[in-house]
Short mmCIF file of C-alpha atoms in Angstrom, two decimals:
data_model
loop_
_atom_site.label_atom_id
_atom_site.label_comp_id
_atom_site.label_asym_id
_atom_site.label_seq_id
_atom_site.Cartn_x
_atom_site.Cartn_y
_atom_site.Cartn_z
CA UNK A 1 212.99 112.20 58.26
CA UNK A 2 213.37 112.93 62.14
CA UNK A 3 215.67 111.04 64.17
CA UNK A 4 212.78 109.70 66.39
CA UNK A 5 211.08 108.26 62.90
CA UNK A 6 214.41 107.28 62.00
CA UNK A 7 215.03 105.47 65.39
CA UNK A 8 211.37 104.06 65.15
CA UNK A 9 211.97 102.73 61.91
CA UNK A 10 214.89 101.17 62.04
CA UNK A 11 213.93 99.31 65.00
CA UNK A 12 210.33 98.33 63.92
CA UNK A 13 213.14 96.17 61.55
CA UNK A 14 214.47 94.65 64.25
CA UNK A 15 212.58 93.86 67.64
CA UNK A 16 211.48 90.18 67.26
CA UNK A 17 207.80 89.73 66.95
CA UNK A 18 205.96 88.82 69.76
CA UNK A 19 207.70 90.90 72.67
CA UNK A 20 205.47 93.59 72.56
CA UNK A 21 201.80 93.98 72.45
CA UNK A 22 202.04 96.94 70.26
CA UNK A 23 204.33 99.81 69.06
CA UNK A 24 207.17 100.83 71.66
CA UNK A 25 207.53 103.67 73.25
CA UNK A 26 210.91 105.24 71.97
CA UNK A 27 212.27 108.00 74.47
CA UNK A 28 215.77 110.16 73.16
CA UNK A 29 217.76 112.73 74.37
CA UNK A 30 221.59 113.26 73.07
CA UNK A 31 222.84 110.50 75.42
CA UNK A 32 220.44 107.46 74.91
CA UNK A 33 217.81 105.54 73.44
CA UNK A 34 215.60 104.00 75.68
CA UNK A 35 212.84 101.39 74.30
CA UNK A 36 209.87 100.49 76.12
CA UNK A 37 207.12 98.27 75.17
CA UNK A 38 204.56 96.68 76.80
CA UNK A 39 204.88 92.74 77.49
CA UNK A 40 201.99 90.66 77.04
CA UNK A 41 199.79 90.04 79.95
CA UNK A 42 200.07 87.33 82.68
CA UNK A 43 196.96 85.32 82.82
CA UNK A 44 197.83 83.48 86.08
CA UNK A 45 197.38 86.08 88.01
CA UNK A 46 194.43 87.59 87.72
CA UNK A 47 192.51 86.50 91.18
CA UNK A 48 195.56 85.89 93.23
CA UNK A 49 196.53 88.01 96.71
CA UNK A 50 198.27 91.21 96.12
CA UNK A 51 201.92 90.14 97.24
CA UNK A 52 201.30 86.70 95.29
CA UNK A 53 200.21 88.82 92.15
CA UNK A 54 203.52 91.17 92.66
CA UNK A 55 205.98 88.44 92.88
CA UNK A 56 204.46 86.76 89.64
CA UNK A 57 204.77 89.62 87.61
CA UNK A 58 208.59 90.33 88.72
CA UNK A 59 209.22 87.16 87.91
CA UNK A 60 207.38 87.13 84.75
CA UNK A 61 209.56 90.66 83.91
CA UNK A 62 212.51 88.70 85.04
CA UNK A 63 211.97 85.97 83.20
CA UNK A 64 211.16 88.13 79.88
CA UNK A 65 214.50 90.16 80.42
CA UNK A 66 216.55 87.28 80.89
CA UNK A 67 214.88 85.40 77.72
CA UNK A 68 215.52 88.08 75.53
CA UNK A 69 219.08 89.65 76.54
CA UNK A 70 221.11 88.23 74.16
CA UNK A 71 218.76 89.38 71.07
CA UNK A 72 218.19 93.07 73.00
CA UNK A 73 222.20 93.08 73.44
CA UNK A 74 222.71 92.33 69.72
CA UNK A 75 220.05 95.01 68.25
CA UNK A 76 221.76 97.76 71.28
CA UNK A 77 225.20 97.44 70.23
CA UNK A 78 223.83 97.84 66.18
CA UNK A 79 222.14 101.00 67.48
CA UNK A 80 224.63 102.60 69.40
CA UNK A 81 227.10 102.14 66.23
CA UNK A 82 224.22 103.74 64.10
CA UNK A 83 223.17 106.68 66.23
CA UNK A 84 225.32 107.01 68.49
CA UNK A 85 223.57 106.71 71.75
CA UNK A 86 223.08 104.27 74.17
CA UNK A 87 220.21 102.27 74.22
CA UNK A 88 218.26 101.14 77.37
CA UNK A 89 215.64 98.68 77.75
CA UNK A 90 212.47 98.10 79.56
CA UNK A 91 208.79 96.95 79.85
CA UNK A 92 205.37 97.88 80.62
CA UNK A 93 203.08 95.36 82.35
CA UNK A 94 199.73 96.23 84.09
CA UNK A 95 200.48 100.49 83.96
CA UNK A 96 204.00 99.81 85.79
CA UNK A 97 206.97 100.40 83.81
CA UNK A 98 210.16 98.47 84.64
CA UNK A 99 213.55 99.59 83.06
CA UNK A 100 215.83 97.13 82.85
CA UNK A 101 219.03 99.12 82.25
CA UNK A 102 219.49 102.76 81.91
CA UNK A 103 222.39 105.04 81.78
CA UNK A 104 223.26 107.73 84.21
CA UNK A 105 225.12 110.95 83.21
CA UNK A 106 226.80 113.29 84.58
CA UNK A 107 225.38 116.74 84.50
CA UNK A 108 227.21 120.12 85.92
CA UNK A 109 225.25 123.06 87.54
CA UNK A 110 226.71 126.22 89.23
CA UNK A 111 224.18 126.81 92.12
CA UNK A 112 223.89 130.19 94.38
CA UNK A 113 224.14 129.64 98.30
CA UNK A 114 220.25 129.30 98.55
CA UNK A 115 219.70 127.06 95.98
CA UNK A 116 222.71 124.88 97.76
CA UNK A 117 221.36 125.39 101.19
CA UNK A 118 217.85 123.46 99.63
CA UNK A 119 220.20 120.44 98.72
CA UNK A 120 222.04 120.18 101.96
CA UNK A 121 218.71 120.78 104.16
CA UNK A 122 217.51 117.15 101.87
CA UNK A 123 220.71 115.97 102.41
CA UNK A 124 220.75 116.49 106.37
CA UNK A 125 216.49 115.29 106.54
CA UNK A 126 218.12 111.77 104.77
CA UNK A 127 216.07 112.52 102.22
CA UNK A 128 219.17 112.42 99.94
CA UNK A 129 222.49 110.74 100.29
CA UNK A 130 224.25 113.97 98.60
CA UNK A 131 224.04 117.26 97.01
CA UNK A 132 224.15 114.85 93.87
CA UNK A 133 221.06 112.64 94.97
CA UNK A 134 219.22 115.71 96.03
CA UNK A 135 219.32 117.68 93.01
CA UNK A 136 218.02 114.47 91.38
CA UNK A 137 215.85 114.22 93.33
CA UNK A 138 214.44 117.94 92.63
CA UNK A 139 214.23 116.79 89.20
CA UNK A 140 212.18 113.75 89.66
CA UNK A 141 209.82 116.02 91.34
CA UNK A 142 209.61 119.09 88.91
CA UNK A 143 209.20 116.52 86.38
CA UNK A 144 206.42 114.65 88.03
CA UNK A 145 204.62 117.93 88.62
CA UNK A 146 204.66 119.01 85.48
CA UNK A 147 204.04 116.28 83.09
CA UNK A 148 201.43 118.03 80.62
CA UNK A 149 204.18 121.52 80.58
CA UNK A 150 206.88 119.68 79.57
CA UNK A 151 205.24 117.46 76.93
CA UNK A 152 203.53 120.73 75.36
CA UNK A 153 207.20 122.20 75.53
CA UNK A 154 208.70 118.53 73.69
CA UNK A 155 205.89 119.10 71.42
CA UNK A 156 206.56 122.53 70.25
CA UNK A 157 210.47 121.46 70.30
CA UNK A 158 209.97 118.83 67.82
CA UNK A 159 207.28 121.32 65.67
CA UNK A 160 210.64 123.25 65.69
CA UNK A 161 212.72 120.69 64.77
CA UNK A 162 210.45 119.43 61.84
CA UNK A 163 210.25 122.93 60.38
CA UNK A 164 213.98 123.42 60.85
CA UNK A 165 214.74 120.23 58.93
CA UNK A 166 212.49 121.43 55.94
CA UNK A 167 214.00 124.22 55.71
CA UNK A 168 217.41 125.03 53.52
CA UNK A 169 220.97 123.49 54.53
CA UNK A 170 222.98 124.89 57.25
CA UNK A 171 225.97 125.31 56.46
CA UNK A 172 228.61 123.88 58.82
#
């Protein structure tokens, strides 16, 4: 079995029924673990003024996060002892995702004078605080821009990973 089905099921064990509407949405990389589900909806809302209906759902998010911290905490620190990773939290209500806590990492790049004159032009606009913010922010924007590339290319990855896990025993 994958780690993702591994993750999926061993959750699926644990997540209280109830706090989502359906199956969660389980995104990993080597760091973390990040579970997303979508809450069920908020009835009270539906005909109210746009900035009445906003600060109902925060609240409502609020309200969910703080109602189920101790239980998220608890199944988190199992998690991280089992695989390793972090594990960050968050919801879906109404098509907006909210993530409650997520983990930022540290990531090194070497970068030729062009590529670091792009960051400091951001940085000097205020688009960015930093080179650091700026090159994040590059990211967000690649990544925006090319949702359907990079979920064929996680696709094929895990086709690759499935076949490579079939196959015979590496040696270490």
């Amino acid at each position: 079995m994958d780690t993702e089905a591994q993750v999926r099921s061993w959750f699926a064990d644990r997540l209280p029924e109830g706090w989502f509407t359906g199956v969660p949405e389980f995104v990993l990389d080597r760091e973390e673990i990040a579970v997303v589900g979508a809450v069920p909806p908020l009835t009270v809302v539906s005909g109210l003024p746009d900035v009445e209906r906003s600060a109902a759902l925060e609240g409502y998010v609020e309200r969910f996060r703080e109602e189920t911290r101790e239980r998220r905490i608890a199944i988190a620190r199992e998690a991280e002892r089992r695989f390793r990773r972090k594990v960050a939290w968050g919801v879906v209500i109404e098509g907006r995702r909210v993530m409650f806590t997520t983990l930022s990492v540290p990531v090194m790049t070497r970068l030729r004078q062009p590529e670091r004159q792009v960051l400091d032009t951001l940085v000097a606009a205020g688009v960015a605080r930093s080179r650091s913010d700026a090159l994040a922010w590059c990211v967000r924007l690649v990544g925006r821009h090319t949702d359907t590339w990079l979920a064929d290319l996680r696709d094929a990855l895990q086709h690759v990973d499935r076949i490579r896990s079939a196959g015979p025993d590496r040696v270490d």
